[in-house]
Short mmCIF file of C-alpha atoms in Angstrom, two decimals:
data_model
loop_
_atom_site.label_atom_id
_atom_site.label_comp_id
_atom_site.label_asym_id
_atom_site.label_seq_id
_atom_site.Cartn_x
_atom_site.Cartn_y
_atom_site.Cartn_z
CA MET A 273 39.57 0.89 -6.90
CA THR A 274 41.96 3.69 -7.73
CA SER A 275 44.49 2.56 -4.43
CA LEU A 276 44.34 -0.57 -5.62
CA TYR A 277 45.64 0.32 -9.12
CA PHE A 278 48.47 2.54 -7.41
CA LEU A 279 49.79 -0.10 -5.27
CA PHE A 280 49.44 -2.81 -8.25
CA SER A 281 51.54 -0.16 -10.76
CA VAL A 282 53.90 0.37 -7.49
CA ALA A 283 54.51 -3.28 -7.54
CA LEU A 284 55.28 -3.61 -11.36
CA SER A 285 57.41 -0.85 -10.94
CA VAL A 286 59.76 -2.39 -8.32
CA LEU A 287 59.75 -5.87 -10.48
CA PHE A 288 60.54 -3.91 -13.45
CA LEU A 289 63.54 -1.65 -11.98
CA SER A 290 64.67 -5.34 -10.55
CA PHE A 291 65.89 -6.65 -14.17
CA ASN A 292 69.03 -5.40 -15.93
CA PHE A 293 67.14 -3.16 -18.83
CA ASN A 294 69.04 0.31 -18.99
CA ILE A 295 67.19 3.08 -17.83
CA ALA A 296 65.42 4.43 -21.09
CA LYS A 297 63.81 1.17 -21.44
CA GLN A 298 62.60 1.22 -18.13
CA LEU A 299 61.02 4.71 -18.38
CA LYS A 300 59.66 3.61 -21.51
CA ILE A 301 57.70 0.51 -20.00
CA LEU A 302 56.99 2.71 -16.89
CA ILE A 303 54.77 5.35 -19.15
CA LEU A 304 53.01 2.67 -21.08
CA PHE A 305 51.87 1.20 -18.27
CA SER A 306 50.79 4.26 -16.34
CA LEU A 307 48.50 4.77 -19.19
CA LEU A 308 47.14 1.65 -19.41
CA ILE A 309 46.33 1.36 -15.52
CA ILE A 310 44.66 5.24 -16.11
CA SER A 311 42.43 4.11 -19.04
CA SER A 312 41.55 0.62 -17.52
CA SER A 313 40.46 2.51 -14.59
CA CYS A 314 38.07 4.91 -16.64
CA VAL A 315 36.61 1.81 -18.25
CA PHE A 316 35.65 0.36 -15.05
CA ALA A 317 34.57 3.59 -13.67
CA GLN A 318 32.23 4.14 -16.83
CA SER A 319 30.15 0.51 -16.18
CA ALA A 320 29.89 1.21 -12.49
CA THR A 321 27.35 4.33 -13.89
CA PRO A 322 23.77 3.94 -12.07
CA ILE A 323 22.00 1.59 -14.44
CA ASP A 324 18.56 3.59 -13.91
CA THR A 325 20.55 6.68 -15.15
CA ILE A 326 20.05 8.41 -18.80
CA LYS A 327 23.39 9.72 -20.08
CA PRO A 328 23.26 13.25 -22.39
CA GLY A 329 24.66 12.57 -25.91
CA ASN A 330 24.01 8.70 -25.89
CA GLY A 331 20.89 8.58 -28.08
CA PRO A 332 17.65 10.05 -27.57
CA VAL A 333 15.64 9.57 -24.03
CA LYS A 334 12.90 7.33 -25.09
CA GLU A 335 15.18 4.99 -26.58
CA GLN A 336 17.45 4.79 -23.09
CA LEU A 337 14.41 4.21 -21.04
CA LYS A 338 13.69 1.04 -22.75
CA ASP A 339 17.27 -0.01 -22.57
CA ILE A 340 16.82 0.89 -18.68
CA LYS A 341 13.87 -1.16 -18.27
CA ALA A 342 15.06 -4.00 -20.01
CA ALA A 343 18.29 -3.87 -18.07
CA LYS A 344 16.39 -4.18 -14.84
CA LYS A 345 14.48 -7.06 -16.28
CA THR A 346 17.03 -9.30 -15.79
CA ILE A 347 17.12 -7.96 -12.01
CA THR A 348 14.10 -10.74 -11.04
CA ASP A 349 13.46 -12.53 -8.01
CA SER A 350 15.57 -16.04 -7.78
CA ILE A 351 14.03 -19.30 -6.48
CA GLY A 352 13.77 -17.81 -3.21
CA ASN A 353 11.74 -14.61 -3.97
CA GLU A 354 14.72 -12.48 -3.28
CA PRO A 355 16.99 -11.16 -6.07
CA LYS A 356 20.87 -11.94 -6.59
CA LYS A 357 23.23 -9.57 -5.88
CA ASN A 358 24.17 -7.30 -8.29
CA PRO A 359 27.53 -5.38 -8.63
CA LEU A 360 26.17 -2.55 -10.27
CA ILE A 361 23.36 -1.67 -7.17
CA ASP A 362 24.72 -0.49 -3.68
CA THR A 363 22.05 -1.77 -1.30
CA THR A 364 22.35 0.76 1.12
CA ILE A 365 20.85 3.35 -1.44
CA LYS A 366 18.61 0.94 -3.37
CA ASN A 367 16.61 -2.34 -3.01
CA LYS A 368 18.20 -5.23 -4.67
CA TYR A 369 16.14 -4.53 -7.80
CA GLY A 370 18.22 -1.14 -8.38
CA ASP A 371 14.94 0.83 -7.00
CA LEU A 372 15.50 3.91 -4.24
CA LEU A 373 14.90 2.50 -0.85
CA ASN A 374 13.96 6.51 -0.42
CA ASP A 375 12.86 9.30 -2.33
CA ASP A 376 15.93 11.41 -3.52
CA ILE A 377 15.73 14.40 -1.05
CA ASN A 378 17.61 16.21 -3.35
CA PHE A 379 14.60 16.45 -6.02
CA ASN A 380 11.72 16.26 -3.22
CA LYS A 381 13.10 18.65 -0.72
CA LYS A 382 11.17 19.11 2.45
CA TYR A 383 9.03 22.55 2.23
CA PRO A 384 8.75 24.87 5.26
CA LEU A 385 6.00 24.07 7.68
CA TRP A 386 3.55 26.46 6.95
CA LYS A 387 3.06 25.59 3.22
CA PRO A 388 1.45 22.08 4.17
CA LEU A 389 -0.70 23.85 6.83
CA VAL A 390 -2.08 26.42 4.49
CA GLN A 391 -3.18 23.80 2.21
CA VAL A 392 -4.77 21.27 5.05
CA VAL A 393 -6.54 24.87 5.60
CA GLY A 394 -7.45 25.20 1.90
CA ILE A 395 -8.79 21.32 1.76
CA ASN A 396 -11.28 22.39 4.53
CA VAL A 397 -12.20 25.28 2.98
CA PHE A 398 -12.66 23.69 -0.37
CA THR A 399 -14.86 20.56 1.23
CA TRP A 400 -17.11 23.10 3.10
CA SER A 401 -17.26 24.90 -0.23
CA LEU A 402 -18.89 21.85 -2.09
CA ASP A 403 -21.01 20.65 1.00
CA ARG A 404 -22.32 24.40 1.18
CA PHE A 405 -22.89 25.70 -2.16
CA VAL A 406 -23.13 22.29 -4.15
CA LEU A 407 -24.88 20.02 -1.85
CA ASN A 408 -26.45 22.25 0.51
CA GLU A 409 -25.95 20.04 3.40
CA ASP A 410 -27.44 20.71 6.32
CA PHE A 411 -24.34 20.57 8.76
CA SER A 412 -22.71 23.16 6.52
CA HIS A 413 -24.35 26.13 7.81
CA ILE A 414 -21.79 27.43 9.90
CA GLY A 415 -20.98 30.85 11.64
CA PRO A 416 -19.81 32.41 14.98
CA THR A 417 -22.47 30.95 16.77
CA THR A 418 -22.05 27.32 15.84
CA TRP A 419 -18.03 27.79 16.41
CA LYS A 420 -19.11 28.97 19.84
CA TYR A 421 -21.57 26.04 20.06
CA ASN A 422 -18.94 23.44 19.25
CA ILE A 423 -16.22 24.57 21.46
CA GLN A 424 -18.61 25.17 24.74
CA LYS A 425 -20.35 21.73 24.27
CA GLY A 426 -17.61 19.47 23.58
CA TRP A 427 -16.83 15.89 22.30
CA GLU A 428 -19.38 13.37 21.33
CA TRP A 429 -19.66 10.15 19.43
CA ASP A 430 -21.54 11.14 16.20
CA ALA A 431 -24.33 9.62 13.93
CA ASP A 432 -23.32 9.87 10.58
CA ARG A 433 -24.36 6.95 8.44
CA PHE A 434 -21.68 4.24 8.59
CA GLY A 435 -19.87 4.96 4.92
CA ILE A 436 -19.05 8.22 5.97
CA ASN A 437 -17.40 7.81 9.11
CA PHE A 438 -15.50 4.71 7.79
CA ILE A 439 -14.45 5.49 4.22
CA GLY A 440 -15.41 9.24 3.43
CA HIS A 441 -13.18 10.79 6.71
CA PRO A 442 -10.40 8.39 6.18
CA TYR A 443 -10.57 9.76 2.60
CA THR A 444 -10.53 13.15 3.85
CA GLY A 445 -7.62 12.37 6.01
CA SER A 446 -5.68 11.23 2.99
CA MET A 447 -5.87 14.53 1.64
CA TYR A 448 -4.60 16.20 4.56
CA PHE A 449 -1.67 13.26 5.10
CA ASN A 450 -0.59 13.90 1.47
CA ALA A 451 -0.69 17.84 1.40
CA ALA A 452 2.56 16.87 3.90
CA ARG A 453 3.72 13.66 2.40
CA SER A 454 3.91 15.10 -1.05
CA GLN A 455 6.11 18.34 0.06
CA GLY A 456 9.05 16.21 1.51
CA TYR A 457 7.52 14.93 4.59
CA SER A 458 7.93 11.50 6.16
CA TYR A 459 4.95 9.05 7.10
CA ALA A 460 5.57 9.75 10.68
CA GLN A 461 5.87 13.72 10.18
CA SER A 462 2.99 13.85 8.22
CA ILE A 463 0.22 12.27 10.33
CA PRO A 464 -0.14 15.17 12.64
CA PHE A 465 -0.81 17.46 9.84
CA ALA A 466 -3.92 14.89 9.05
CA VAL A 467 -4.80 15.18 12.97
CA VAL A 468 -4.77 19.08 12.66
CA GLY A 469 -7.13 19.23 9.65
CA SER A 470 -9.00 16.66 11.51
CA VAL A 471 -9.75 18.59 14.75
CA MET A 472 -10.36 21.82 12.40
CA TRP A 473 -12.67 20.18 10.76
CA GLU A 474 -14.48 19.16 14.00
CA TYR A 475 -14.83 22.49 15.63
CA PHE A 476 -15.46 24.63 12.63
CA GLY A 477 -16.33 22.53 9.57
CA GLU A 478 -20.03 21.75 10.48
CA ASN A 479 -22.63 23.02 13.13
CA SER A 480 -22.68 19.29 15.16
CA ARG A 481 -20.18 18.65 17.76
CA PRO A 482 -17.06 17.57 17.47
CA SER A 483 -16.96 13.87 17.25
CA TYR A 484 -14.18 11.39 18.68
CA ASN A 485 -14.64 8.90 16.44
CA ASP A 486 -13.57 11.30 13.46
CA VAL A 487 -10.30 12.61 15.05
CA ILE A 488 -9.63 8.86 15.36
CA ASN A 489 -10.43 7.25 12.11
CA THR A 490 -10.03 10.40 9.90
CA PRO A 491 -5.97 10.68 10.86
CA LEU A 492 -5.24 7.13 11.71
CA ASN A 493 -7.05 5.52 8.52
CA GLY A 494 -6.03 8.42 6.46
CA ALA A 495 -2.10 8.00 6.99
CA PHE A 496 -3.26 4.49 5.93
CA LEU A 497 -5.09 5.20 2.71
CA GLY A 498 -2.45 8.54 2.06
CA GLU A 499 0.61 6.24 2.01
CA ILE A 500 -0.82 3.78 -0.17
CA PHE A 501 -1.90 6.53 -2.68
CA TYR A 502 1.24 8.15 -2.45
CA ARG A 503 3.50 4.93 -2.88
CA LEU A 504 0.90 3.83 -5.91
CA SER A 505 1.88 6.89 -7.40
CA SER A 506 5.15 7.56 -7.13
CA ASN A 507 5.25 3.96 -9.37
CA ILE A 508 3.65 5.58 -12.10
CA LEU A 509 5.74 8.74 -11.66
CA ASP A 510 8.99 9.16 -13.62
CA ASP A 511 10.30 12.38 -14.23
CA ARG A 512 12.91 10.77 -16.69
CA THR A 513 9.79 10.06 -19.28
CA ARG A 514 9.10 13.16 -22.04
CA GLY A 515 6.21 13.63 -24.55
CA SER A 516 2.45 11.77 -24.41
CA GLU A 517 4.12 9.07 -21.86
CA ARG A 518 4.47 11.53 -19.38
CA VAL A 519 1.22 13.62 -19.80
CA PHE A 520 -0.22 10.00 -19.04
CA ARG A 521 1.72 9.49 -15.97
CA GLU A 522 1.24 12.90 -14.62
CA ILE A 523 -2.59 12.44 -15.36
CA ALA A 524 -2.61 8.83 -13.54
CA ALA A 525 -0.71 9.72 -10.57
CA GLY A 526 -3.00 12.73 -9.91
CA LEU A 527 -6.11 10.40 -9.85
CA VAL A 528 -4.22 8.24 -7.37
CA ASP A 529 -3.28 10.80 -5.53
CA PRO A 530 -4.81 14.10 -6.32
CA VAL A 531 -3.45 16.62 -3.54
CA ARG A 532 0.35 15.18 -4.91
CA GLY A 533 -1.21 16.00 -8.21
CA LEU A 534 -1.83 19.66 -7.52
CA ASN A 535 1.70 20.06 -5.33
CA ARG A 536 3.34 18.73 -8.51
CA LEU A 537 2.07 21.39 -10.79
CA LEU A 538 2.41 24.00 -7.86
CA GLN A 539 5.99 22.99 -7.84
CA GLY A 540 6.76 22.71 -11.45
CA LYS A 541 7.55 19.14 -10.96
CA SER A 542 5.22 17.88 -13.54
CA PHE A 543 7.47 19.70 -16.18
CA ARG A 544 10.86 18.90 -14.40
CA ARG A 545 13.01 16.71 -16.28
CA THR A 546 15.78 14.29 -14.70
CA THR A 547 18.28 12.16 -15.75
CA LYS A 548 17.96 9.35 -12.94
CA GLU A 549 15.20 7.93 -11.04
CA VAL A 550 14.32 10.23 -7.89
CA TYR A 551 11.56 8.05 -6.57
CA GLN A 552 11.05 5.00 -4.23
CA LYS A 553 9.52 2.35 -6.33
CA GLU A 554 8.59 -1.30 -5.39
CA PRO A 555 7.72 -4.23 -7.14
CA LEU A 556 3.91 -4.10 -7.69
CA ASN A 557 1.61 -7.07 -8.40
CA ILE A 558 -1.86 -6.00 -9.35
CA THR A 559 -4.88 -8.77 -9.72
CA ILE A 560 -8.24 -7.72 -11.08
CA PHE A 561 -11.43 -9.87 -10.54
CA ALA A 562 -14.47 -9.72 -12.48
CA GLY A 563 -17.33 -12.11 -12.34
CA LEU A 564 -20.72 -12.66 -10.38
CA HIS A 565 -21.69 -12.34 -6.25
CA LYS A 566 -24.76 -14.92 -5.34
CA ILE A 567 -26.28 -13.72 -1.92
CA ASN A 568 -28.02 -16.73 -0.67
CA ASP A 569 -31.37 -15.76 1.52
CA ASP A 570 -31.13 -19.61 2.51
CA ASN A 571 -27.98 -20.12 4.34
CA SER A 572 -28.49 -23.79 4.33
CA THR A 573 -27.86 -23.84 0.48
CA ILE A 574 -25.43 -22.91 -2.24
CA PHE A 575 -26.44 -20.60 -5.06
CA GLY A 576 -29.74 -20.38 -3.11
CA LYS A 577 -32.31 -17.89 -3.56
CA GLY A 578 -31.06 -14.13 -2.89
CA PRO A 579 -30.02 -11.53 -5.35
CA THR A 580 -27.19 -11.94 -7.91
CA GLU A 581 -24.83 -8.80 -8.54
CA ALA A 582 -21.66 -8.48 -10.73
CA LEU A 583 -18.44 -7.89 -9.26
CA ILE A 584 -15.40 -5.91 -9.68
CA ASN A 585 -12.24 -6.85 -7.30
CA VAL A 586 -8.78 -5.07 -7.81
CA GLN A 587 -6.23 -5.92 -5.51
CA PHE A 588 -2.76 -4.49 -5.31
CA ASP A 589 0.64 -6.50 -3.44
CA TYR A 590 3.43 -3.49 -3.18
CA GLY A 591 6.88 -4.80 -2.20
CA ASN A 592 8.74 -8.00 -1.85
CA PRO A 593 8.00 -9.58 1.75
CA PHE A 594 10.58 -12.10 1.09
CA GLU A 595 13.81 -9.49 0.29
CA GLU A 596 15.91 -9.47 3.20
CA ARG A 597 15.96 -6.35 4.18
CA TYR A 598 15.09 -3.70 7.08
CA ARG A 599 11.68 -2.03 6.69
CA LYS A 600 10.01 1.04 7.43
CA PRO A 601 6.25 2.31 7.16
CA PHE A 602 4.81 0.59 4.22
CA ASP A 603 7.72 -0.73 1.92
CA PHE A 604 5.29 -3.70 1.73
CA PHE A 605 1.48 -3.59 2.06
CA ARG A 606 -1.83 -4.99 0.15
CA LEU A 607 -4.87 -3.45 -0.63
CA ARG A 608 -8.05 -5.25 -1.75
CA THR A 609 -11.11 -3.21 -2.98
CA GLU A 610 -14.27 -4.75 -4.32
CA PHE A 611 -17.26 -3.20 -6.05
CA SER A 612 -20.92 -4.73 -6.20
CA PHE A 613 -23.49 -3.72 -9.07
CA GLY A 614 -26.91 -4.95 -9.93
CA SER A 615 -28.73 -4.26 -6.34
CA GLY A 616 -29.10 -1.45 -3.93
CA ARG A 617 -27.18 1.82 -3.67
CA LYS A 618 -24.14 0.27 -2.44
CA LEU A 619 -21.18 -0.12 -4.51
CA LEU A 620 -18.22 -0.76 -2.81
CA ASP A 621 -18.82 -3.79 -1.02
CA ASN A 622 -15.54 -3.66 0.99
CA LEU A 623 -11.74 -2.26 1.02
CA THR A 624 -9.67 -4.28 3.49
CA GLY A 625 -5.90 -4.37 3.56
CA TYR A 626 -2.67 -3.97 5.74
CA GLY A 627 0.83 -2.03 5.59
CA ILE A 628 4.01 -2.98 7.69
CA LEU A 629 5.18 -0.22 9.98
CA LEU A 630 8.62 -1.67 10.65
CA GLY A 631 9.89 -4.82 10.23
CA ASP A 632 12.79 -7.50 9.57
CA ASN A 633 13.28 -10.83 7.17
CA THR A 634 15.26 -14.02 7.98
CA SER A 635 15.96 -17.06 6.00
CA VAL A 636 16.81 -20.96 6.34
CA LYS A 637 17.67 -22.91 3.07
CA THR A 638 16.05 -25.97 2.31
CA ASP A 639 16.30 -28.41 -0.63
CA TYR A 640 14.37 -26.19 -3.22
CA GLY A 641 15.03 -22.69 -2.12
CA LYS A 642 15.05 -20.65 0.84
CA PHE A 643 12.17 -21.13 3.74
CA SER A 644 11.54 -17.29 3.98
CA VAL A 645 10.06 -15.43 6.97
CA LEU A 646 9.07 -11.88 7.20
CA TYR A 647 8.36 -10.57 10.68
CA GLY A 648 7.14 -6.96 11.81
CA LEU A 649 4.48 -4.39 13.40
CA PHE A 650 1.32 -3.58 10.90
CA GLN A 651 -1.52 -1.53 10.77
CA TYR A 652 -5.03 -3.01 9.69
CA ASP A 653 -7.97 -1.39 7.87
CA ASP A 654 -11.09 -3.29 7.30
CA TYR A 655 -14.56 -2.08 5.70
CA TRP A 656 -17.48 -3.86 4.49
CA ASP A 657 -20.54 -2.33 3.92
CA ASN A 658 -22.82 -4.80 1.82
CA LYS A 659 -26.35 -6.45 1.64
CA THR A 660 -24.96 -8.96 4.74
CA PHE A 661 -23.57 -6.64 7.31
CA GLU A 662 -21.52 -3.59 8.16
CA LEU A 663 -17.81 -3.59 9.97
CA GLY A 664 -15.02 -1.21 10.09
CA ALA A 665 -12.27 -1.74 12.16
CA LEU A 666 -8.81 -0.03 12.53
CA GLY A 667 -5.86 -2.37 14.22
CA VAL A 668 -2.48 -2.24 14.72
CA GLY A 669 -0.23 -5.40 16.04
CA GLY A 670 2.10 -8.13 14.42
CA GLY A 671 2.17 -9.86 11.38
CA VAL A 672 4.62 -12.98 10.37
CA PHE A 673 4.81 -13.70 6.31
CA THR A 674 6.08 -17.08 5.25
CA LYS A 675 6.92 -19.10 2.17
CA TYR A 676 8.01 -22.81 2.21
CA PRO A 677 9.12 -24.19 -1.10
CA ILE A 678 7.81 -27.89 -1.17
CA SER A 679 9.17 -28.54 -4.32
CA LYS A 680 10.61 -26.42 -7.40
CA THR A 681 7.03 -25.83 -8.68
CA VAL A 682 5.03 -25.85 -5.72
CA ASN A 683 5.28 -23.02 -2.77
CA LEU A 684 3.44 -22.64 0.26
CA TYR A 685 2.46 -19.05 1.50
CA THR A 686 1.24 -18.16 5.00
CA ASN A 687 0.74 -14.77 6.93
CA ALA A 688 -0.70 -14.51 10.31
CA HIS A 689 -1.50 -11.82 12.20
CA PHE A 690 -2.99 -10.52 16.01
CA ALA A 691 -3.73 -6.96 16.29
CA LEU A 692 -5.46 -4.64 19.24
CA VAL A 693 -8.49 -2.45 17.66
CA PRO A 694 -9.09 0.76 19.33
CA LEU A 695 -12.09 1.50 17.26
CA ALA A 696 -14.73 -0.65 15.36
CA GLY A 697 -18.05 -0.03 13.87
CA ASN A 698 -20.32 -2.75 13.62
CA SER A 699 -24.19 -3.01 12.56
CA THR A 700 -26.74 -3.73 15.39
CA ARG A 701 -29.04 -5.84 13.64
CA PHE A 702 -28.66 -8.71 10.87
CA GLY A 703 -28.16 -6.98 7.62
CA PRO A 704 -27.13 -3.61 6.39
CA ASP A 705 -27.99 0.13 7.25
CA THR A 706 -30.63 1.35 5.02
CA SER A 707 -31.42 4.54 7.06
CA GLN A 708 -29.65 7.98 7.25
CA VAL A 709 -28.38 7.68 10.03
CA ARG A 710 -26.33 5.48 12.54
CA ASP A 711 -27.29 2.09 13.22
CA TYR A 712 -24.18 1.09 14.28
CA THR A 713 -22.27 0.58 17.39
CA TYR A 714 -18.37 1.86 18.43
CA ASN A 715 -16.29 -0.61 19.56
CA ASN A 716 -12.63 -1.74 20.42
CA GLY A 717 -11.43 -5.45 20.90
CA LEU A 718 -9.01 -7.94 18.94
CA GLU A 719 -8.66 -9.34 15.81
CA ALA A 720 -6.74 -12.36 14.32
CA LYS A 721 -6.14 -13.00 10.80
CA PHE A 722 -4.77 -16.35 9.03
CA GLU A 723 -4.15 -16.57 5.35
CA THR A 724 -2.36 -19.60 3.42
CA THR A 725 -2.06 -20.56 -0.50
CA LEU A 726 -0.78 -23.09 -2.17
CA ASN A 727 0.49 -22.42 -5.61
CA VAL A 728 1.06 -25.52 -8.05
CA GLY A 729 3.35 -23.43 -10.56
CA LYS A 730 1.02 -20.92 -12.29
CA ALA A 731 -1.51 -23.43 -12.94
CA LEU A 732 -3.30 -23.80 -10.05
CA SER A 733 -3.90 -21.83 -6.46
CA ALA A 734 -5.77 -22.71 -3.44
CA SER A 735 -6.24 -20.60 -0.52
CA PHE A 736 -7.93 -20.24 2.62
CA ILE A 737 -8.77 -17.03 4.50
CA TYR A 738 -10.11 -16.71 8.08
CA TYR A 739 -10.79 -13.36 9.72
CA TYR A 740 -12.01 -13.11 13.40
CA PHE A 741 -12.71 -10.27 15.50
CA PHE A 742 -13.80 -9.81 19.33
CA LEU A 743 -15.51 -6.79 19.68
CA HIS A 744 -16.72 -5.29 22.90
CA THR A 745 -19.13 -2.49 22.59
CA TYR A 746 -18.84 0.76 24.76
CA VAL A 747 -21.24 2.92 22.50
CA GLY A 748 -24.56 1.33 21.67
CA THR A 749 -26.20 -1.62 23.38
CA PRO A 750 -23.88 -3.05 25.75
CA GLY A 751 -22.36 -6.42 24.95
CA ASN A 752 -19.64 -8.38 23.13
CA ASN A 753 -19.74 -9.57 19.32
CA ASN A 754 -17.83 -12.59 18.07
CA ILE A 755 -17.35 -12.38 14.03
CA SER A 756 -15.65 -14.90 12.08
CA ILE A 757 -15.22 -14.66 8.12
CA LEU A 758 -13.73 -17.58 6.28
CA LYS A 759 -13.46 -17.30 2.38
CA PRO A 760 -12.03 -20.63 0.83
CA ARG A 761 -11.14 -20.17 -2.84
CA ILE A 762 -9.69 -21.87 -5.66
CA THR A 763 -8.47 -20.83 -9.51
CA VAL A 764 -7.37 -22.59 -12.16
CA GLU A 765 -5.32 -20.81 -15.04
CA ILE A 766 -7.07 -20.89 -18.20
CA ALA A 767 -4.33 -18.57 -20.07
CA LYS A 768 -1.19 -16.93 -19.58
CA ASN A 769 -2.10 -14.64 -16.40
CA ILE A 770 -6.02 -15.57 -16.69
CA SER A 771 -7.56 -17.93 -14.36
CA LEU A 772 -10.96 -18.92 -13.46
CA GLY A 773 -11.77 -18.87 -9.81
CA PHE A 774 -14.78 -19.76 -7.39
CA GLU A 775 -15.07 -18.26 -3.62
CA HIS A 776 -17.28 -19.61 -0.81
CA PHE A 777 -17.84 -16.70 1.86
CA ILE A 778 -19.23 -17.44 5.27
CA TYR A 779 -20.09 -14.88 7.49
CA TYR A 780 -20.77 -15.79 11.46
CA ASP A 781 -21.91 -13.27 13.91
CA ASP A 782 -22.56 -13.97 17.48
CA ARG A 783 -24.08 -11.09 19.77
CA TYR A 784 -23.71 -11.46 23.55
CA LEU A 785 -25.88 -8.43 25.13
CA LYS A 786 -26.50 -7.04 28.21
CA ASN A 787 -30.00 -8.12 29.38
CA ILE A 788 -31.15 -9.08 25.97
CA PRO A 789 -30.73 -12.72 24.37
CA GLY A 790 -28.06 -13.31 22.17
CA ILE A 791 -28.16 -13.45 18.52
CA TYR A 792 -26.72 -15.78 16.11
CA SER A 793 -26.72 -15.53 12.62
CA VAL A 794 -24.63 -16.75 9.05
CA ARG A 795 -24.65 -15.47 6.11
CA THR A 796 -23.20 -17.39 2.79
CA GLU A 797 -22.34 -16.03 -0.81
CA GLN A 798 -20.43 -17.25 -3.68
CA LYS A 799 -18.59 -15.94 -6.01
CA ILE A 800 -17.38 -16.77 -9.73
CA PHE A 801 -14.83 -14.68 -11.37
CA VAL A 802 -12.15 -14.42 -14.34
CA SER A 803 -8.95 -13.12 -12.63
CA TRP A 804 -6.07 -11.37 -14.55
CA PHE A 805 -2.72 -11.32 -12.76
CA LEU A 806 -0.42 -8.28 -13.92
CA GLU A 807 2.78 -9.94 -12.63
CA ASP A 808 5.64 -7.62 -11.88
CA GLN A 809 8.84 -9.54 -13.42
CA GLN A 810 10.97 -8.51 -10.47
CA ARG A 811 8.59 -9.85 -8.34
CA LYS A 812 7.18 -13.76 -8.81
CA GLY A 813 4.61 -15.27 -6.61
CA ARG A 814 0.98 -15.20 -5.98
CA TYR A 815 0.80 -14.39 -2.43
CA ASN A 816 -3.00 -15.20 -2.26
#
């Protein structure tokens, strides 16, 4: 910009000198014009100040943050679910909403290797102390004898309960992962710390032999949950804020990601004040469902005999899949969790989701906007533990997301996935595990998923979800399982961002067992709920 003004001033100087003015007048005009050039360049420089930056001496911080939020609300999705270009946003370091594409390394430095390693050891010591001195678990009675036994006997497939293996261990893995992630390490760099923590625990944290399933599930699904917790906490944190708002943000982020909350205290970040945003943030939509969940004992009927439970479901949709940009791990993800209350000891009914590992976008213009596509490599996590069945699966594979604008107000969203499943757990019989030991098989196989949603403005949404799992048992009764889950759903808006919905749930299981007659089972459920959609103004669209 400065060079353009210089060339412009030189051209004007030549123009003026070509006229028959005296030298004094020429000099006066040149001086005056130079002053105008300098002042105008300063004005342009000031207007290019990043829109998320607090300017010292420009009023109270709280008021400036309000102005910043108001300005960023104007950077919203266009018709094609992608924000328009903004001259104040450098898209090499920020997304088109004006948020950072990466954490600012000047404020999030990478700490020495020994620090996250010490914290991984500390997490194991804390977990063992809780098991030993508070819960007095049998497996926590350890010492040199048990360590020697574990090293000499080697690895096995353990007999722990389903919830411990497929949600407990991954949660612990997320803490190992975030010991590094919250100290400046990337997603890929943080996974080895989860592996180290898991191996250390398997040999020295309990008196049973180290297990294959734990050393797979803990770091990989731990990284899945850990990165989601890290990203969600980043969306909460804001080092520019002060007072009660800052305290609330620090506490909320610490509850979402406890290890990061602890590290922020140790690093002094909880009290640090910056003038600009220093964390990567992406648009985040949250949907909360609350209602009744009917489980049919007689599967030939709807709302038949069987228990009725209360349900609460929370869904997080992070990132805009149709913003055209290159993706790195978990720039876009979805996480669903559902809790059931009313019968039995199991509260967490299911936890499912996916996160992008790498990917890209493309689009084609249509009469009503853009036909938008996101394609890439994804990681998948499925955990179902309820009165109907148990199923846990870790998957990695390809996925495609599309948005097709049928009209100005009607949009069709579709996503399809196909993935390898290196580890899965599946209940060995109809119904859930009610014992205190393993009552499920270990499997590998394939999974396919398809979801489509038709949105008619905000008034009506109709969706269809289909999951298919082909699982080959390698620990347990030999055989193959074909599992299908269907979930048609419809919601109707009854007030702003509040909808009334109905979902029909069907679970199919075909078991082909070696030397044993096959088993075929079907279960149906119905859900009636009210949903509250918290839509980020920067990310329009209800993607199922």
